[in-house]
């Protein structure tokens, strides 16, 4: 494989339906650089895991250029629109904001928050399936795997569900901006992304002001009013955190559920096993996170010191891409990695990342996917794909079908 078109191959839409042969080629040269000054691409499991835990690898936006000491014009505009979330910060600031956010989301302060949502989540799933009506054909994305996590995150944050159409457009635009290689007109893409961040920031600012005046029992109110050991969040910190939760809280889960249903329909014997034994959902979701992860690569990491990986020195200031999906199918780590196997005993996947930036919402995403896939398997009678492969989103980072049309013989009773 020639190195010159490497970045284009990874981000090329033509590879979205099945990028795994390309990832297998990448692993043959575990540390690749397209050209001088271009990013270093890491594609093997142990190297990715090590770098995710390496304090010499930075997520801070201010380190994303070779200069290392100043932001690009685009990044300055983005900060003006909405400051970086803790996902784009390093310790100790990352740790402080993540710790403050976690007070209202998980242990030790709210240890049962996700667990106690199980009944509510099951009700949302049942309602969406009931909404299929008498039809024998649906688009899983539009009618199920998108509205489910969006409804959940809206309720959790306290965002009015009727405003969903507004932030759906903003979220799609911002998510598209994650692609590390711009399309035909990067200037226009940057402008549109900046405008979406501005609009989302102004919308959330209005909600924050409402919660200051009249707090509720939602997470946004807790972010606004909480005064723990770290003190209160600033208004801008609340806005950036709320935007992160709103977007990340549904974008990845949509893909996880959709990729999961597609994989089960391609493996009908596993679908039948899930229908017969809902307890299998836990191991199915873990194997899905390895086999078809919703986040394919992490492009926004930078060396803040020289690092040696397999004899190759990656200089300070260099950009690094960590191809999580390639690591998840590394034969040096997993036996028979190209096989979807929910009985796999050792699934320490990279589907939620690792280290200090491991996915904040992983417990909720796991539960949502388990409930969603279990109920679809149980309720849909003889489901079948209308087209395979389906049409994929044009996003190399967040990989999933844009639509997943299926047909079935009817709905089983609830």
Short mmCIF file of C-alpha atoms in Angstrom, two decimals:
data_model
loop_
_atom_site.label_atom_id
_atom_site.label_comp_id
_atom_site.label_asym_id
_atom_site.label_seq_id
_atom_site.Cartn_x
_atom_site.Cartn_y
_atom_site.Cartn_z
CA UNK A 1 0.00 0.00 0.00
CA UNK A 2 1.46 3.36 -0.97
CA UNK A 3 1.63 5.96 1.77
CA UNK A 4 0.65 9.00 -0.32
CA UNK A 5 -3.13 8.40 -0.37
CA UNK A 6 -3.28 7.06 3.19
CA UNK A 7 -5.42 9.77 4.77
CA UNK A 8 -7.73 9.85 1.79
CA UNK A 9 -8.17 6.08 2.00
CA UNK A 10 -9.10 6.20 5.68
CA UNK A 11 -11.58 9.01 5.19
CA UNK A 12 -12.84 8.04 1.75
CA UNK A 13 -16.58 7.48 1.74
CA UNK A 14 -16.10 4.48 -0.56
CA UNK A 15 -14.58 2.62 2.41
CA UNK A 16 -17.40 3.31 4.88
CA UNK A 17 -19.39 0.16 4.07
CA UNK A 18 -16.37 -2.04 4.87
CA UNK A 19 -13.23 -0.29 6.08
CA UNK A 20 -11.76 -3.40 7.69
CA UNK A 21 -9.63 -4.63 4.74
CA UNK A 22 -7.96 -1.21 4.77
CA UNK A 23 -7.42 -1.45 8.53
CA UNK A 24 -5.78 -4.86 8.03
CA UNK A 25 -3.37 -3.23 5.58
CA UNK A 26 -2.65 -0.43 8.05
CA UNK A 27 -1.69 -2.92 10.77
CA UNK A 28 1.09 -4.29 8.54
CA UNK A 29 2.94 -1.01 9.20
CA UNK A 30 1.80 -0.11 12.72
CA UNK A 31 3.23 3.44 12.63
CA UNK A 32 2.57 5.28 9.37
CA UNK A 33 2.94 8.87 8.29
CA UNK A 34 1.51 10.01 4.98
CA UNK A 35 4.07 12.74 4.40
CA UNK A 36 6.31 15.16 6.29
CA UNK A 37 4.17 17.14 8.70
CA UNK A 38 1.17 14.85 8.30
CA UNK A 39 -0.35 12.87 11.16
CA UNK A 40 1.11 9.60 12.39
CA UNK A 41 -1.45 6.79 12.10
CA UNK A 42 -1.43 4.08 14.79
CA UNK A 43 -3.49 0.98 14.10
CA UNK A 44 -2.49 -1.86 16.44
CA UNK A 45 -4.23 -2.66 19.70
CA UNK A 46 -1.40 -2.57 22.21
CA UNK A 47 0.12 0.61 20.77
CA UNK A 48 -3.25 2.39 20.78
CA UNK A 49 -4.01 1.32 24.32
CA UNK A 50 -0.58 2.43 25.50
CA UNK A 51 -0.88 5.84 23.86
CA UNK A 52 -4.38 6.39 25.29
CA UNK A 53 -2.79 6.07 28.74
CA UNK A 54 0.35 8.06 27.94
CA UNK A 55 0.46 11.53 29.58
CA UNK A 56 2.71 12.70 26.73
CA UNK A 57 -0.31 12.52 24.41
CA UNK A 58 -2.46 15.63 24.61
CA UNK A 59 -6.12 16.20 23.76
CA UNK A 60 -5.87 19.96 24.29
CA UNK A 61 -6.86 21.91 21.18
CA UNK A 62 -4.00 24.34 21.75
CA UNK A 63 -1.53 21.53 20.98
CA UNK A 64 -3.10 20.44 17.70
CA UNK A 65 -0.60 22.25 15.48
CA UNK A 66 3.09 21.65 14.98
CA UNK A 67 3.72 25.13 16.39
CA UNK A 68 2.34 23.88 19.71
CA UNK A 69 1.82 27.34 21.19
CA UNK A 70 -1.01 28.97 19.27
CA UNK A 71 -4.42 28.13 17.91
CA UNK A 72 -5.29 28.17 14.24
CA UNK A 73 -7.77 30.78 13.06
CA UNK A 74 -10.46 28.10 12.78
CA UNK A 75 -9.86 26.90 16.36
CA UNK A 76 -9.97 30.48 17.67
CA UNK A 77 -13.35 30.94 16.00
CA UNK A 78 -14.63 27.67 17.48
CA UNK A 79 -13.54 28.68 20.99
CA UNK A 80 -15.31 32.00 20.58
CA UNK A 81 -18.49 30.16 19.61
CA UNK A 82 -18.34 27.53 22.34
CA UNK A 83 -15.27 26.72 24.46
CA UNK A 84 -13.75 23.23 24.35
CA UNK A 85 -15.45 20.57 26.46
CA UNK A 86 -13.42 18.47 28.87
CA UNK A 87 -13.09 15.96 26.02
CA UNK A 88 -10.64 18.41 24.43
CA UNK A 89 -8.72 19.27 27.61
CA UNK A 90 -5.88 17.64 29.56
CA UNK A 91 -5.52 17.09 33.30
CA UNK A 92 -5.92 18.81 35.65
CA UNK A 93 -8.65 20.90 33.95
CA UNK A 94 -10.09 17.81 32.27
CA UNK A 95 -10.25 15.97 35.60
CA UNK A 96 -11.91 18.88 37.40
CA UNK A 97 -14.70 19.32 34.84
CA UNK A 98 -15.27 15.59 34.39
CA UNK A 99 -15.42 15.13 38.17
CA UNK A 100 -17.94 17.97 38.50
CA UNK A 101 -20.11 16.58 35.71
CA UNK A 102 -20.00 13.09 37.17
CA UNK A 103 -21.52 14.29 40.46
CA UNK A 104 -24.95 14.31 38.81
CA UNK A 105 -24.40 11.36 36.49
CA UNK A 106 -22.73 8.50 38.30
CA UNK A 107 -20.78 7.21 41.30
CA UNK A 108 -19.95 8.07 43.95
CA UNK A 109 -22.53 10.86 44.24
CA UNK A 110 -25.28 9.48 41.97
CA UNK A 111 -24.41 5.77 41.77
CA UNK A 112 -27.85 4.54 40.68
CA UNK A 113 -28.82 7.22 38.19
CA UNK A 114 -28.34 5.09 35.07
CA UNK A 115 -29.60 1.90 36.69
CA UNK A 116 -32.77 3.60 37.89
CA UNK A 117 -33.53 4.74 34.32
CA UNK A 118 -34.03 1.15 33.12
CA UNK A 119 -37.82 1.20 33.45
CA UNK A 120 -38.11 4.59 31.76
CA UNK A 121 -35.82 3.50 28.92
CA UNK A 122 -37.82 0.31 28.39
CA UNK A 123 -40.98 2.39 28.15
CA UNK A 124 -39.47 4.63 25.47
CA UNK A 125 -38.38 1.58 23.46
CA UNK A 126 -41.84 0.01 23.68
CA UNK A 127 -43.46 3.27 22.61
CA UNK A 128 -41.24 3.61 19.57
CA UNK A 129 -41.93 0.04 18.45
CA UNK A 130 -45.65 0.57 18.94
CA UNK A 131 -45.28 3.59 16.69
CA UNK A 132 -44.28 1.33 13.79
CA UNK A 133 -48.01 0.65 13.37
CA UNK A 134 -49.25 -1.85 10.80
CA UNK A 135 -46.39 -1.37 8.35
CA UNK A 136 -44.09 -4.20 7.33
CA UNK A 137 -41.13 -1.93 6.56
CA UNK A 138 -39.25 0.65 8.62
CA UNK A 139 -36.08 2.70 8.59
CA UNK A 140 -34.41 1.62 11.84
CA UNK A 141 -32.40 4.84 12.02
CA UNK A 142 -35.17 7.39 11.54
CA UNK A 143 -37.88 5.49 13.40
CA UNK A 144 -35.93 3.93 16.25
CA UNK A 145 -32.17 4.20 16.80
CA UNK A 146 -32.13 7.99 16.43
CA UNK A 147 -35.24 9.02 18.39
CA UNK A 148 -34.49 6.63 21.27
CA UNK A 149 -31.19 8.10 22.56
CA UNK A 150 -32.30 11.63 21.66
CA UNK A 151 -35.40 11.26 23.85
CA UNK A 152 -33.23 9.85 26.65
CA UNK A 153 -30.63 12.61 26.62
CA UNK A 154 -33.33 15.28 26.40
CA UNK A 155 -35.03 13.90 29.50
CA UNK A 156 -31.75 13.50 31.34
CA UNK A 157 -30.57 17.03 30.61
CA UNK A 158 -33.97 18.64 30.78
CA UNK A 159 -34.01 19.78 27.15
CA UNK A 160 -37.53 20.20 25.70
CA UNK A 161 -38.19 17.31 23.32
CA UNK A 162 -40.02 19.65 20.95
CA UNK A 163 -36.70 21.44 20.32
CA UNK A 164 -35.13 18.23 19.01
CA UNK A 165 -35.38 19.23 15.35
CA UNK A 166 -33.29 22.32 16.04
CA UNK A 167 -30.37 20.69 17.78
CA UNK A 168 -30.56 17.66 15.46
CA UNK A 169 -29.40 19.90 12.63
CA UNK A 170 -26.69 21.51 14.76
CA UNK A 171 -25.48 18.15 16.07
CA UNK A 172 -25.25 16.66 12.57
CA UNK A 173 -23.24 19.64 11.37
CA UNK A 174 -20.86 19.61 14.34
CA UNK A 175 -20.41 15.84 14.07
CA UNK A 176 -19.60 16.17 10.36
CA UNK A 177 -16.91 18.68 11.33
CA UNK A 178 -15.11 15.95 13.27
CA UNK A 179 -13.86 14.41 10.03
CA UNK A 180 -10.10 14.98 10.04
CA UNK A 181 -9.81 15.56 6.28
CA UNK A 182 -12.11 18.28 4.92
CA UNK A 183 -14.15 17.77 1.78
CA UNK A 184 -14.14 19.81 -1.39
CA UNK A 185 -14.58 23.16 0.37
CA UNK A 186 -13.01 23.16 3.86
CA UNK A 187 -13.57 26.90 4.27
CA UNK A 188 -17.31 26.49 3.82
CA UNK A 189 -17.38 23.48 6.13
CA UNK A 190 -15.57 25.45 8.83
CA UNK A 191 -18.01 28.34 8.42
CA UNK A 192 -21.05 26.08 8.69
CA UNK A 193 -19.59 24.24 11.71
CA UNK A 194 -18.80 27.53 13.44
CA UNK A 195 -22.35 28.78 12.82
CA UNK A 196 -23.81 25.55 14.25
CA UNK A 197 -21.69 25.88 17.38
CA UNK A 198 -22.81 29.48 17.77
CA UNK A 199 -26.48 28.57 17.41
CA UNK A 200 -26.20 25.65 19.83
CA UNK A 201 -24.35 27.81 22.33
CA UNK A 202 -27.03 30.52 22.24
CA UNK A 203 -29.80 27.94 22.57
CA UNK A 204 -28.16 26.32 25.60
CA UNK A 205 -27.46 29.73 27.15
CA UNK A 206 -31.20 30.37 27.17
CA UNK A 207 -31.86 27.05 28.90
CA UNK A 208 -29.11 27.71 31.45
CA UNK A 209 -30.63 31.07 32.34
CA UNK A 210 -34.03 29.42 32.82
CA UNK A 211 -32.53 26.79 35.14
CA UNK A 212 -30.77 29.44 37.21
CA UNK A 213 -34.13 31.09 37.86
CA UNK A 214 -36.16 27.89 38.23
CA UNK A 215 -34.05 24.77 38.82
CA UNK A 216 -35.61 21.38 38.13
CA UNK A 217 -34.57 17.80 38.85
CA UNK A 218 -32.67 17.48 35.56
CA UNK A 219 -28.94 17.28 34.98
CA UNK A 220 -28.66 20.75 33.45
CA UNK A 221 -30.10 22.26 36.62
CA UNK A 222 -27.57 20.31 38.67
CA UNK A 223 -24.70 21.56 36.52
CA UNK A 224 -25.91 25.13 37.03
CA UNK A 225 -26.53 24.95 40.78
CA UNK A 226 -23.99 22.37 42.04
CA UNK A 227 -21.36 23.65 44.46
CA UNK A 228 -19.15 20.67 45.30
CA UNK A 229 -15.52 20.59 46.47
CA UNK A 230 -14.39 21.92 43.09
CA UNK A 231 -16.71 24.91 43.32
CA UNK A 232 -19.29 25.87 40.69
CA UNK A 233 -18.83 25.66 36.94
CA UNK A 234 -18.61 28.93 35.08
CA UNK A 235 -21.42 29.67 32.65
CA UNK A 236 -19.16 28.86 29.69
CA UNK A 237 -18.12 25.58 31.30
CA UNK A 238 -21.77 24.65 31.77
CA UNK A 239 -22.46 25.46 28.12
CA UNK A 240 -19.55 23.42 26.77
CA UNK A 241 -20.39 20.47 29.04
CA UNK A 242 -24.07 20.55 28.14
CA UNK A 243 -23.21 20.68 24.44
CA UNK A 244 -20.88 17.69 24.83
CA UNK A 245 -23.54 15.65 26.65
CA UNK A 246 -26.25 16.62 24.18
CA UNK A 247 -24.24 15.68 21.09
CA UNK A 248 -22.11 12.79 22.36
CA UNK A 249 -25.09 11.52 24.33
CA UNK A 250 -26.88 10.45 21.19
CA UNK A 251 -24.56 10.51 18.14
CA UNK A 252 -22.51 7.47 19.14
CA UNK A 253 -25.48 5.54 20.55
CA UNK A 254 -27.41 5.93 17.30
CA UNK A 255 -24.56 4.22 15.50
CA UNK A 256 -24.11 1.56 18.17
CA UNK A 257 -27.76 0.49 17.95
CA UNK A 258 -27.88 0.69 14.15
CA UNK A 259 -24.59 -1.16 13.67
CA UNK A 260 -25.86 -3.70 16.17
CA UNK A 261 -29.11 -4.36 14.36
CA UNK A 262 -27.32 -4.60 11.02
CA UNK A 263 -24.85 -7.11 12.47
CA UNK A 264 -27.62 -9.21 14.04
CA UNK A 265 -29.53 -9.33 10.75
CA UNK A 266 -26.32 -10.53 9.08
CA UNK A 267 -26.04 -13.20 11.81
CA UNK A 268 -29.61 -14.52 12.18
CA UNK A 269 -28.51 -17.35 14.46
CA UNK A 270 -27.32 -14.78 17.03
CA UNK A 271 -30.54 -12.79 16.59
CA UNK A 272 -32.52 -15.92 17.41
CA UNK A 273 -30.39 -16.61 20.46
CA UNK A 274 -31.04 -13.10 21.73
CA UNK A 275 -34.77 -13.53 21.14
CA UNK A 276 -34.70 -16.72 23.21
CA UNK A 277 -32.39 -15.41 25.94
CA UNK A 278 -32.34 -11.64 26.61
CA UNK A 279 -29.43 -12.12 29.02
CA UNK A 280 -27.20 -12.52 25.95
CA UNK A 281 -27.62 -8.79 25.26
CA UNK A 282 -24.75 -7.86 27.57
CA UNK A 283 -22.14 -9.94 25.75
CA UNK A 284 -23.60 -9.07 22.34
CA UNK A 285 -23.19 -5.34 22.97
CA UNK A 286 -19.62 -5.79 24.21
CA UNK A 287 -18.71 -7.79 21.11
CA UNK A 288 -20.42 -5.18 18.92
CA UNK A 289 -18.26 -2.48 20.49
CA UNK A 290 -15.25 -4.48 19.36
CA UNK A 291 -16.54 -5.72 16.02
CA UNK A 292 -18.44 -2.64 14.73
CA UNK A 293 -17.55 0.29 17.02
CA UNK A 294 -19.45 3.54 16.48
CA UNK A 295 -16.24 5.57 16.92
CA UNK A 296 -13.71 4.38 14.36
CA UNK A 297 -10.76 6.65 15.06
CA UNK A 298 -9.54 9.40 17.34
CA UNK A 299 -7.83 12.07 15.21
CA UNK A 300 -7.32 14.83 17.79
CA UNK A 301 -4.26 13.79 19.77
CA UNK A 302 -0.87 15.52 19.82
CA UNK A 303 2.57 14.61 21.20
CA UNK A 304 3.81 17.08 23.80
CA UNK A 305 7.17 15.26 23.87
CA UNK A 306 9.09 12.96 21.56
CA UNK A 307 7.60 9.44 21.76
CA UNK A 308 9.01 6.22 20.39
CA UNK A 309 6.54 3.64 19.07
CA UNK A 310 7.96 0.38 17.68
CA UNK A 311 11.29 1.99 16.92
CA UNK A 312 9.74 5.04 15.23
CA UNK A 313 10.27 8.42 16.91
CA UNK A 314 7.16 10.60 16.77
CA UNK A 315 8.39 14.17 17.31
CA UNK A 316 6.92 16.61 19.79
CA UNK A 317 4.11 18.61 18.23
CA UNK A 318 3.10 15.83 15.84
CA UNK A 319 -0.54 14.92 15.29
CA UNK A 320 -1.54 11.32 15.97
CA UNK A 321 -4.53 9.38 14.71
CA UNK A 322 -5.50 6.35 16.77
CA UNK A 323 -7.58 3.96 14.62
CA UNK A 324 -9.59 2.25 17.37
CA UNK A 325 -11.53 0.04 14.95
CA UNK A 326 -8.30 -1.35 13.51
CA UNK A 327 -7.01 -2.14 16.99
CA UNK A 328 -10.28 -3.89 17.81
CA UNK A 329 -9.59 -6.41 15.04
CA UNK A 330 -5.89 -6.85 15.71
CA UNK A 331 -5.01 -10.58 15.53
CA UNK A 332 -2.15 -9.94 17.97
CA UNK A 333 -4.80 -9.18 20.57
CA UNK A 334 -7.96 -11.10 19.58
CA UNK A 335 -8.32 -14.63 18.31
CA UNK A 336 -10.16 -14.83 14.98
CA UNK A 337 -10.87 -11.08 15.13
CA UNK A 338 -12.89 -10.88 11.90
CA UNK A 339 -15.57 -13.17 13.37
CA UNK A 340 -18.55 -11.76 15.27
CA UNK A 341 -18.62 -13.91 18.38
CA UNK A 342 -20.82 -12.92 21.35
CA UNK A 343 -19.40 -15.90 23.26
CA UNK A 344 -15.92 -14.35 23.16
CA UNK A 345 -14.54 -14.53 26.69
CA UNK A 346 -12.01 -11.71 26.55
CA UNK A 347 -13.48 -8.56 25.01
CA UNK A 348 -11.34 -5.73 26.36
CA UNK A 349 -12.20 -3.63 23.34
CA UNK A 350 -11.37 -0.03 22.50
CA UNK A 351 -14.96 0.82 21.61
CA UNK A 352 -15.21 3.38 24.40
CA UNK A 353 -11.56 4.40 24.25
CA UNK A 354 -9.40 4.01 27.36
CA UNK A 355 -7.52 6.10 29.87
CA UNK A 356 -8.65 9.44 31.26
CA UNK A 357 -10.77 10.13 28.18
CA UNK A 358 -12.68 6.84 28.22
CA UNK A 359 -16.29 7.43 27.21
CA UNK A 360 -18.10 9.34 29.95
CA UNK A 361 -21.52 7.99 28.93
CA UNK A 362 -20.51 4.34 28.46
CA UNK A 363 -22.86 2.92 31.16
CA UNK A 364 -25.88 4.67 29.62
CA UNK A 365 -24.91 3.75 26.04
CA UNK A 366 -24.49 0.11 27.04
CA UNK A 367 -27.90 -0.02 28.72
CA UNK A 368 -29.63 1.72 25.82
CA UNK A 369 -28.12 -0.68 23.28
CA UNK A 370 -28.94 -3.74 25.37
CA UNK A 371 -32.58 -2.74 25.80
CA UNK A 372 -32.98 -1.61 22.19
CA UNK A 373 -31.54 -4.71 20.53
CA UNK A 374 -33.29 -7.10 22.91
CA UNK A 375 -36.71 -5.60 22.24
CA UNK A 376 -36.20 -5.37 18.47
CA UNK A 377 -35.17 -9.04 18.43
CA UNK A 378 -38.18 -10.03 20.51
CA UNK A 379 -40.87 -7.95 18.81
CA UNK A 380 -39.96 -8.07 15.10
CA UNK A 381 -41.18 -11.19 13.33
CA UNK A 382 -38.71 -12.44 10.71
CA UNK A 383 -36.86 -9.13 10.14
CA UNK A 384 -34.82 -8.85 6.93
CA UNK A 385 -32.54 -6.29 5.33
CA UNK A 386 -33.91 -4.43 2.32
CA UNK A 387 -30.40 -3.57 1.10
CA UNK A 388 -26.95 -4.69 2.13
CA UNK A 389 -24.76 -2.78 2.52
CA UNK A 390 -26.91 0.18 3.48
CA UNK A 391 -26.08 3.81 2.75
CA UNK A 392 -23.51 5.06 5.28
CA UNK A 393 -22.98 8.47 6.79
CA UNK A 394 -20.12 10.41 5.23
CA UNK A 395 -18.12 10.47 8.44
CA UNK A 396 -14.88 8.59 9.02
CA UNK A 397 -14.90 9.15 12.78
CA UNK A 398 -18.50 8.27 13.67
CA UNK A 399 -19.32 5.31 11.44
CA UNK A 400 -22.86 4.04 10.96
CA UNK A 401 -25.58 3.69 8.33
CA UNK A 402 -27.52 6.83 7.44
CA UNK A 403 -30.55 4.63 6.87
CA UNK A 404 -31.22 0.98 7.69
CA UNK A 405 -34.34 -0.15 5.87
CA UNK A 406 -35.72 -3.49 6.97
CA UNK A 407 -38.88 -5.45 6.32
CA UNK A 408 -40.62 -7.92 8.64
CA UNK A 409 -43.77 -10.06 8.80
CA UNK A 410 -45.34 -8.29 11.78
CA UNK A 411 -44.93 -7.35 15.41
CA UNK A 412 -45.10 -9.87 18.23
CA UNK A 413 -47.23 -8.90 21.23
CA UNK A 414 -45.58 -6.77 23.88
#
